Tab-separated table of C-alpha atoms and ligand atoms in Angstrom:
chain	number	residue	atom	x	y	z
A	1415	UNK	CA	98.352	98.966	142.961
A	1416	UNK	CA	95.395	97.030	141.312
A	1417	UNK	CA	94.817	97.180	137.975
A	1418	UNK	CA	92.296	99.843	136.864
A	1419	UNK	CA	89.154	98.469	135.401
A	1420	UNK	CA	88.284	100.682	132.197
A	1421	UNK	CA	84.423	101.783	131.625
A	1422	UNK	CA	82.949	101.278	128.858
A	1423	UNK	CA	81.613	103.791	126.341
A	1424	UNK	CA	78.181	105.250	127.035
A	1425	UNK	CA	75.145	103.460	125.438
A	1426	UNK	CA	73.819	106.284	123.473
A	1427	UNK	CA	76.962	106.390	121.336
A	1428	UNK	CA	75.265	102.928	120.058
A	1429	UNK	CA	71.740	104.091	119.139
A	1430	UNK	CA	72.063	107.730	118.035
A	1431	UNK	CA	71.705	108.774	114.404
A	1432	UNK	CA	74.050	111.664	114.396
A	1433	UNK	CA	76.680	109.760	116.388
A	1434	UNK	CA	76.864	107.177	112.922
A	1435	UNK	CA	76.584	110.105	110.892
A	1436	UNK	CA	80.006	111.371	112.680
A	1437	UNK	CA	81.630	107.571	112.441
A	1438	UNK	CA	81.015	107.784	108.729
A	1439	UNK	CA	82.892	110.386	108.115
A	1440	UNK	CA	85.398	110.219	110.855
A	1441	UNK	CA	86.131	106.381	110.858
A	1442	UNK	CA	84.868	105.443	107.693
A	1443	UNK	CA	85.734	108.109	105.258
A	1444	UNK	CA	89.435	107.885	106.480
A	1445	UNK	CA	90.064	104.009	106.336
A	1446	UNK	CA	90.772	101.265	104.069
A	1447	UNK	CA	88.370	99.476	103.254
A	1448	UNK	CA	87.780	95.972	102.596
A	1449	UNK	CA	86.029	95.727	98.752
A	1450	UNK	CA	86.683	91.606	97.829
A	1451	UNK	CA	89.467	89.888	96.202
A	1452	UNK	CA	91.170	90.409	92.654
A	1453	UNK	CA	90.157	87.023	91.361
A	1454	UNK	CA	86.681	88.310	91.126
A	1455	UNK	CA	87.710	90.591	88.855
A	1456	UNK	CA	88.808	88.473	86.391
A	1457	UNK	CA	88.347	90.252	82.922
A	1458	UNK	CA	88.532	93.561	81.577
A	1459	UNK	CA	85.003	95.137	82.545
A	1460	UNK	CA	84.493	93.002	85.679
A	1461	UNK	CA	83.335	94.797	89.147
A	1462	UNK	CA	82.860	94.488	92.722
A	1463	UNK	CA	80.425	97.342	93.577
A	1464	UNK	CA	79.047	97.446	97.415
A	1465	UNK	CA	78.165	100.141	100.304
A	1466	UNK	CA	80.084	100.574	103.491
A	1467	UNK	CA	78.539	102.740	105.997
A	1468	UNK	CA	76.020	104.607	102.885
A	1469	UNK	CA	79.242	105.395	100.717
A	1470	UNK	CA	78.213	103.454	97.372
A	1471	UNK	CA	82.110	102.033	96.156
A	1472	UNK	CA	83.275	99.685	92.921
A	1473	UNK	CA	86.386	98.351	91.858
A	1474	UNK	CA	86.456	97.565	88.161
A	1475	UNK	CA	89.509	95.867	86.095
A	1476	UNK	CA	90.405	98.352	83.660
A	1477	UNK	CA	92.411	97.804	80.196
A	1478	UNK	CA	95.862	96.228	80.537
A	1479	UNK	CA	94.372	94.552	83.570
A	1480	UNK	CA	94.556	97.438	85.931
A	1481	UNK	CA	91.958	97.518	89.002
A	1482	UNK	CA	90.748	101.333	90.141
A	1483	UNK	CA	88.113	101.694	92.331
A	1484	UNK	CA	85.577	104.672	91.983
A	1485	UNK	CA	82.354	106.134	94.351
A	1486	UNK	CA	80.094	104.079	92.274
A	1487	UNK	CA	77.964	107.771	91.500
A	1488	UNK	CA	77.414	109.627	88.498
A	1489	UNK	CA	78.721	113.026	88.055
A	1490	UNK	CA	75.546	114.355	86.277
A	1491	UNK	CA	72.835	113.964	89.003
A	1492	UNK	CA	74.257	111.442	91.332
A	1493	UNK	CA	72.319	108.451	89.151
A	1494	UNK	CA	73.620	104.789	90.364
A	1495	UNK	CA	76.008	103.101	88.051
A	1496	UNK	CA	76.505	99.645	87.961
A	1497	UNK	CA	74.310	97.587	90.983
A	1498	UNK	CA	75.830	96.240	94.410
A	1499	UNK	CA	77.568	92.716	93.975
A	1500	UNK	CA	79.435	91.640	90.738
A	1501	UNK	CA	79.537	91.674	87.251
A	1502	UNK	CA	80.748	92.519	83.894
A	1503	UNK	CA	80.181	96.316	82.803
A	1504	UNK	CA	81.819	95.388	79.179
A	1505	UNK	CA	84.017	98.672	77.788
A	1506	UNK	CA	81.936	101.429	79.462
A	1507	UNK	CA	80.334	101.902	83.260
A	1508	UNK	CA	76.932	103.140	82.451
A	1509	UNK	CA	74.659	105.530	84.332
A	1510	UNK	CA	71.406	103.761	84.824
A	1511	UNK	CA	69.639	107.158	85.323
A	1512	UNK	CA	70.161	109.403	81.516
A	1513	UNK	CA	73.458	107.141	80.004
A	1514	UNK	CA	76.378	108.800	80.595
A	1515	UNK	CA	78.954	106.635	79.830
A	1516	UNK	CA	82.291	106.904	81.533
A	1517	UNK	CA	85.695	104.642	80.134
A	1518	UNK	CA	86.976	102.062	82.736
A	1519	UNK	CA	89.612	104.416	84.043
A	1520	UNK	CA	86.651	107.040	85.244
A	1521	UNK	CA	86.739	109.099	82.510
A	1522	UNK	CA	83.553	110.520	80.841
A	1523	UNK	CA	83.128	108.958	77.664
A	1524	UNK	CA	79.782	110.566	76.498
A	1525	UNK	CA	76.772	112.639	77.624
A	1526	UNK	CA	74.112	112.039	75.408
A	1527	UNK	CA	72.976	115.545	74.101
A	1528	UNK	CA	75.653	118.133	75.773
A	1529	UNK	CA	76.279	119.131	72.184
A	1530	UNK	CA	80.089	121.105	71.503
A	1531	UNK	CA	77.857	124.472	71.284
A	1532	UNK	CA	78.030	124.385	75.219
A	1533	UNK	CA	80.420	125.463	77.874
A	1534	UNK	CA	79.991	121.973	78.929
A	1535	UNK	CA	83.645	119.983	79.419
A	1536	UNK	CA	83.683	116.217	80.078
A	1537	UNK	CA	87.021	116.417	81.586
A	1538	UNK	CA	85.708	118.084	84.297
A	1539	UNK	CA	83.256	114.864	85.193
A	1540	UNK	CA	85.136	111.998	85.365
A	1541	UNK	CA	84.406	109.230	88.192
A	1542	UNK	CA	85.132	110.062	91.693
A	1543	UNK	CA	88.489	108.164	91.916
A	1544	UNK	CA	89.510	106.270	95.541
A	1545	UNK	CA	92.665	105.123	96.344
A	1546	UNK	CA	92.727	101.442	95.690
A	1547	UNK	CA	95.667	99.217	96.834
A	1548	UNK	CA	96.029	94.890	97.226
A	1549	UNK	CA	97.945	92.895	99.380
A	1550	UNK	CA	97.237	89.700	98.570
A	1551	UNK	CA	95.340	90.191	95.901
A	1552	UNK	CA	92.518	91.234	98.479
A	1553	UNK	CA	91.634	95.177	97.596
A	1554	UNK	CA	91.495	97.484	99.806
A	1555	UNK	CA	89.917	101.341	99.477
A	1556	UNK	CA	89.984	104.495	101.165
A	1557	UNK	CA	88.083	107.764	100.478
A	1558	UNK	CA	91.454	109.696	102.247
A	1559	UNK	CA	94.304	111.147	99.660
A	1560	UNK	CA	96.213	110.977	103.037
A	1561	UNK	CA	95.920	108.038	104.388
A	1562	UNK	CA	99.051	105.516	105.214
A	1563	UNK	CA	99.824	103.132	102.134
A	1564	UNK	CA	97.850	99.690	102.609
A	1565	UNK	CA	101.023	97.928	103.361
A	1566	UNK	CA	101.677	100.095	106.400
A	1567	UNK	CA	98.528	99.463	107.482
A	1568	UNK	CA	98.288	95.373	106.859
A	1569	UNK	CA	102.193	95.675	108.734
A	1570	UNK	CA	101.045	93.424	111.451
A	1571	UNK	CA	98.982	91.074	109.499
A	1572	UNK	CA	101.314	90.941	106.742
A	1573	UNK	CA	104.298	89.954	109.633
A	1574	UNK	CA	101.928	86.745	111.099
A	1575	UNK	CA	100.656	85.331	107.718
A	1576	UNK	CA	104.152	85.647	105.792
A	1577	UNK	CA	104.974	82.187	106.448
A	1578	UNK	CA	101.921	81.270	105.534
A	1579	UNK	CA	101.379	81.113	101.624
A	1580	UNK	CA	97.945	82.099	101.869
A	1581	UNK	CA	98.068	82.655	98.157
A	1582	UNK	CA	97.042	78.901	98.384
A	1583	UNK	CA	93.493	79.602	98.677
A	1584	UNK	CA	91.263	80.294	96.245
A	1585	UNK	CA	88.132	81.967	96.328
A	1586	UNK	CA	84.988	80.173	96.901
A	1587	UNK	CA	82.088	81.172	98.273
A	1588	UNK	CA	79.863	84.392	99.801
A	1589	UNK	CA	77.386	84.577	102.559
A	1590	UNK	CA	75.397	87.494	103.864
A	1591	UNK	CA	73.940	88.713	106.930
A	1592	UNK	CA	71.678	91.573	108.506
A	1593	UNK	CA	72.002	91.775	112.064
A	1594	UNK	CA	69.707	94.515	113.927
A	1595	UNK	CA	72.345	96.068	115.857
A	1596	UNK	CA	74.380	98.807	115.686
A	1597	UNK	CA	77.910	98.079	114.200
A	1598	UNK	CA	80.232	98.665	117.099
A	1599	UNK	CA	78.327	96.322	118.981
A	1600	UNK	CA	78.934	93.847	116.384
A	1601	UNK	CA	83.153	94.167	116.654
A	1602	UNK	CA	83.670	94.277	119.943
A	1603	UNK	CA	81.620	90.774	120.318
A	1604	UNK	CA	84.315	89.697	117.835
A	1605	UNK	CA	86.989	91.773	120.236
A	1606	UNK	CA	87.015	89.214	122.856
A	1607	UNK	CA	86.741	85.839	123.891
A	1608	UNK	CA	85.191	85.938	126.694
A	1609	UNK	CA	81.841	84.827	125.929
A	1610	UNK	CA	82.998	81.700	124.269
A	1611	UNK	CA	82.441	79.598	126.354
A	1612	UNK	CA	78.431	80.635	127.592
A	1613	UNK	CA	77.801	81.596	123.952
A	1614	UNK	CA	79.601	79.239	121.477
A	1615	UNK	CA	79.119	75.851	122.909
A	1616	UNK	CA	80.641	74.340	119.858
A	1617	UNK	CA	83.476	76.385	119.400
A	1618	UNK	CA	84.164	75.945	122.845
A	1619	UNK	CA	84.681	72.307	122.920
A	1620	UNK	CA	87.463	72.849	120.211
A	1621	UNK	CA	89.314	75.442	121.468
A	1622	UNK	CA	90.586	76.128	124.944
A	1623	UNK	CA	89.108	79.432	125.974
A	1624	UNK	CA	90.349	79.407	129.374
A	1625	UNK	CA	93.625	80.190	127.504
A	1626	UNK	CA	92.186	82.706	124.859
A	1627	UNK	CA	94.788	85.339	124.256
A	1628	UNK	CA	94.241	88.801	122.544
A	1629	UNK	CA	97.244	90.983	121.422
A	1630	UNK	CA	97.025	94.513	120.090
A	1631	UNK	CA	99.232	95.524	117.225
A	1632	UNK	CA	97.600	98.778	116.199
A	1633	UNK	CA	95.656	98.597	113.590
A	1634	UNK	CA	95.596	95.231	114.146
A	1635	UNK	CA	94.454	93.169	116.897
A	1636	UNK	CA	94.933	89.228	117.206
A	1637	UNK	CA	93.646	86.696	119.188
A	1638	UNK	CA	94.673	82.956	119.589
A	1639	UNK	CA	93.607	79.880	121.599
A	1640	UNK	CA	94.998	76.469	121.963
A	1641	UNK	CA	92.598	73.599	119.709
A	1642	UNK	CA	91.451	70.703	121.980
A	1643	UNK	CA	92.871	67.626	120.843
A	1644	UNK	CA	93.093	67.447	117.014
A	1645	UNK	CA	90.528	70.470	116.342
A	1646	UNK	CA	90.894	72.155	113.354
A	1647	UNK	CA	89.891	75.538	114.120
A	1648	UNK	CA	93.136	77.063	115.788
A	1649	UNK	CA	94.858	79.620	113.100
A	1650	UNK	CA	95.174	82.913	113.375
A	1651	UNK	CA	92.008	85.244	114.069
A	1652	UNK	CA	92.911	88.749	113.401
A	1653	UNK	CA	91.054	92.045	112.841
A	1654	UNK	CA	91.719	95.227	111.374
A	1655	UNK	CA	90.269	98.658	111.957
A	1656	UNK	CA	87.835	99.984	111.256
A	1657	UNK	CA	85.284	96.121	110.787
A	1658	UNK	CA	87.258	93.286	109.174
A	1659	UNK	CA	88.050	90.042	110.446
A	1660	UNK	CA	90.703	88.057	109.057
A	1661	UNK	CA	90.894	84.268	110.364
A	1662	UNK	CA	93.377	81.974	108.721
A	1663	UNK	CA	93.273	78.068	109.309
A	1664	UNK	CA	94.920	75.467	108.096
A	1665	UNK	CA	93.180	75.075	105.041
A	1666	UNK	CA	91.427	78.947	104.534
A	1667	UNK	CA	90.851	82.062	104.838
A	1668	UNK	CA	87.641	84.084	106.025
A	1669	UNK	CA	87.370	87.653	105.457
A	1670	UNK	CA	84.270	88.781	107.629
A	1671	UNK	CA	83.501	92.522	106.569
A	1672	UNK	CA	81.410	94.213	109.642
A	1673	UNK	CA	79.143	96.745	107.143
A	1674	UNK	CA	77.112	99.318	109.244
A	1675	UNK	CA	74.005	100.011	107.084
A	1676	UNK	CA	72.762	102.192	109.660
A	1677	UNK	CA	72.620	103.252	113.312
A	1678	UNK	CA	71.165	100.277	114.305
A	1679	UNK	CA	71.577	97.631	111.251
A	1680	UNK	CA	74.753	96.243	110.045
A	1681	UNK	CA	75.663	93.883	107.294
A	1682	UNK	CA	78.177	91.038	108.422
A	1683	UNK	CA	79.497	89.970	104.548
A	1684	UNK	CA	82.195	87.169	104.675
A	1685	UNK	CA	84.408	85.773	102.074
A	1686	UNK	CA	85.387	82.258	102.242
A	1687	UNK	CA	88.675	80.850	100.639
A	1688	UNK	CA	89.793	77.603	100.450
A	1689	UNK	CA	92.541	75.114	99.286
A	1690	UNK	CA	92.361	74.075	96.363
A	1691	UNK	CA	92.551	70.344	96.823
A	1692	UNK	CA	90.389	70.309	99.728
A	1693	UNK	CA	87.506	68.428	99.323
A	1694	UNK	CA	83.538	69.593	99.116
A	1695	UNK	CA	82.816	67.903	101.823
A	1696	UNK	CA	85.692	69.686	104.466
A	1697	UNK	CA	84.675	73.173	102.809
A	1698	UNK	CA	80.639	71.954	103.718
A	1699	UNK	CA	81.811	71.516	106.834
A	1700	UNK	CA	84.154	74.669	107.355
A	1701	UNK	CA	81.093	76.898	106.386
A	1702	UNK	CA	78.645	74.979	108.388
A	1703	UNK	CA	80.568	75.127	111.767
A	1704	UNK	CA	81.447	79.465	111.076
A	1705	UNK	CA	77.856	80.015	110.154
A	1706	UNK	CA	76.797	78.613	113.289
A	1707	UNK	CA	79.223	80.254	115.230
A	1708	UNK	CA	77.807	83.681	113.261
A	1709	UNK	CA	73.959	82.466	114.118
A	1710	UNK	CA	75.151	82.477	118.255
A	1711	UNK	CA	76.860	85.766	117.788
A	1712	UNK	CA	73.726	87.508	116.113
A	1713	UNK	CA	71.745	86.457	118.589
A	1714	UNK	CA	73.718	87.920	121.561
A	1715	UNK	CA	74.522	90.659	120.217
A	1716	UNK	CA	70.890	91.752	119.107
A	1717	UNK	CA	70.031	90.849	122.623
A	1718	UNK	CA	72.472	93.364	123.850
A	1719	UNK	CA	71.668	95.795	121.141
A	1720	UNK	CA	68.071	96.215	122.732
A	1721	UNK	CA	69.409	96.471	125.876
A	1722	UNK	CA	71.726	99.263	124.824
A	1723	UNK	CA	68.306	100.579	123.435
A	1724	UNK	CA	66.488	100.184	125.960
A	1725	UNK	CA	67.745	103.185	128.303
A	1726	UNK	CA	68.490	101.154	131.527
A	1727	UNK	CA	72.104	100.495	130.807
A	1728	UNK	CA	74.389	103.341	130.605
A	1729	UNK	CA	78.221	102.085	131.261
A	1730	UNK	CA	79.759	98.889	132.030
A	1731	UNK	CA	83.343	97.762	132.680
A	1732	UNK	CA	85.984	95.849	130.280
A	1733	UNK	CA	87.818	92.974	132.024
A	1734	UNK	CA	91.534	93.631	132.166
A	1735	UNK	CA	92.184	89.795	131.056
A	1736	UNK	CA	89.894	89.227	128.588
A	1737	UNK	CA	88.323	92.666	126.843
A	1738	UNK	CA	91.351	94.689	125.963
A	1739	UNK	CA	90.742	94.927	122.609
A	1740	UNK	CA	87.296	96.284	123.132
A	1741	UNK	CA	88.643	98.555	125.460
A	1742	UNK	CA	91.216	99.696	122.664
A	1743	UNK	CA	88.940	99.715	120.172
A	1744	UNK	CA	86.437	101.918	121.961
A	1745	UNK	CA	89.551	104.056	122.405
A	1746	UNK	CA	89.270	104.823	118.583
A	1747	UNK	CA	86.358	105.439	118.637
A	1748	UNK	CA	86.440	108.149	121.584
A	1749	UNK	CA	89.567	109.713	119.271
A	1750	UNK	CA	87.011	109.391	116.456
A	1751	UNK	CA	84.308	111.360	117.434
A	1752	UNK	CA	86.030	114.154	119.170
A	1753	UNK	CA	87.482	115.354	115.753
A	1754	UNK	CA	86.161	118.047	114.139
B	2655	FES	S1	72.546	110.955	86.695
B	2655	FES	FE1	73.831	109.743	85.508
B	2655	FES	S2	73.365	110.233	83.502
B	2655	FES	FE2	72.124	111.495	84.667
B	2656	FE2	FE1	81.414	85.044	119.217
């Protein structure tokens, strides 16, 4: 019996509005989600505040060092707190819009001029609290009460870097991206290796595609390939649902967080870590030689996003060898948007 080919989803589940609106909630509002690591919060006060698929979130070290993470929205009338990136809030999270003032652990400190002669109760408006969990020290938050503890969830990963002492690496740098394509697009070119070798023509001369290999350990999925010669490159590439890559290398670790902005924009954000002792120069060149690799896989994948736009294509196919994590993945996201 030959194996089936699988088809792949529809095109119009990559350019229509209400179709994100459903992945927000349905995929997004019930994962873990990638915020940054600990180590940028290093004092009392200090945040990480960012949007994933239009939900505003921040993590903020509390007193006795505690990290909570919060929607970063004001109970009062939905004013923006502290601004998207990081910073240092000092003893209170401010409302930018009237004031209010809420205490590090979400609680409402003070609302300027809702005197004691009113019904008015501040217990009743503390921050919207999210479940925040580390492994790592990289923090992870979900909007779901019910969701699976982080560590069930990083299982796989946790099992394939535990040898690894990736505790090693130390923060370094940030870049940022806006791609004009629609997010799922986006993973599944990081879901296979197929097009390495028409696409990455660097990449591909230090690994050895032919022997790319992609393993699904739900809701994880790895791939590996052999380096060429003394290439650096080979580690361990892994991703985890719903839009984070992990790759670990000899000497770092990339976290590459796959935001969707919108139905058709996404924000690739990725976190470098290094070794300590490695030199400027090796990190210069680590960055250099992923940021290209990003730069190739923009530009195919905004060339496919217009063709998904442009109403020609409807369905492909998913090779059996090569594009079974897209096929899984799209799997999910079938499961996804038939719930209610
Ligand atoms: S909306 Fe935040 S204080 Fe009014
Ligand atoms: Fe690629």
């Amino acid at each position: 019996m030959p194996k089936e080919v699988a088809r792949t989803l529809p095109a119009v589940l990559y350019r229509d509005p209400m179709v994100y609106e459903t992945e927000r909630r349905n995929v997004f509002g019930h994962s873990w989600l990638f915020l940054g690591h600990e180590s940028q919060l290093a004092n009392t006060g200090d945040y990480i505040a960012l949007t994933i698929a239009g939900y505003p979130l921040m993590a903020v070290r509390g007193k006795g060092g505690v990290i909570r993470a919060f929607h970063n929205v004001c109970r009062h009338r939905a004013g923006p707190l502290v601004e998207d990136g990081t910073g240092a809030c000092g003893e209170n999270i401010i409302c930018r819009y009237h004031g209010w003032r809420y205490a590090l652990d979400g609680r409402l400190a003070s609302a300027r001029d809702f005197g004691p002669a009113t019904s008015f109760d501040p217990r009743e408006y503390g921050l919207f609290m999210l479940r925040c969990e580390a492994w790592h020290g990289f923090l992870f938050a979900t909007m779901d009460a019910n969701v699976e503890p982080l560590a069930e969830t990083v299982a796989p990963l946790e099992r394939a870097v535990s040898a690894m002492n990736i505790e090693r690496f130390a923060f370094s740098h940030q870049s940022t991206h806006e791609i004009d394509c629609n997010w799922k697009t986006y993973v599944e070119n990081y879901l296979e290796g197929y097009h390495i070798a028409d696409v990455h023509p660097g990449l591909n001369l230090a690994i050895d595609a032919t022997h790319y290999e992609v393993k699904i350990e739900p809701p994880v999925v790895f791939h590996s390939a052999p380096p060429r010669g003394n290439a650096s490159v080979a580690g361990l590439w892994g991703w985890l649902w719903p839009c984070l890559g992990i790759n670990v290398y000899a000497d770092g670790i990339m976290m590459e967080r796959i935001s969707p902005v919108g139905h058709g924009q996404t924000q690739l954000n990725y976190l470098y870590f290094f070794a300590r002792d490695l030199s400027e120069s090796d990190v210069r060149r680590s960055i250099e030689s992923s940021e290209a690799t990003t730069r190739e896989d923009i530009w195919i994948t905004q060339a496919v996003q217009r063709n998904l736009d442009a109403g020609i294509y409807d369905t492909g196919c998913l090779s059996p060898r090569h594009e079974e994590g897209v096929g899984w993945f799209q799997g999910r996201i079938r499961d996804a948007l038939n719930k209610i």
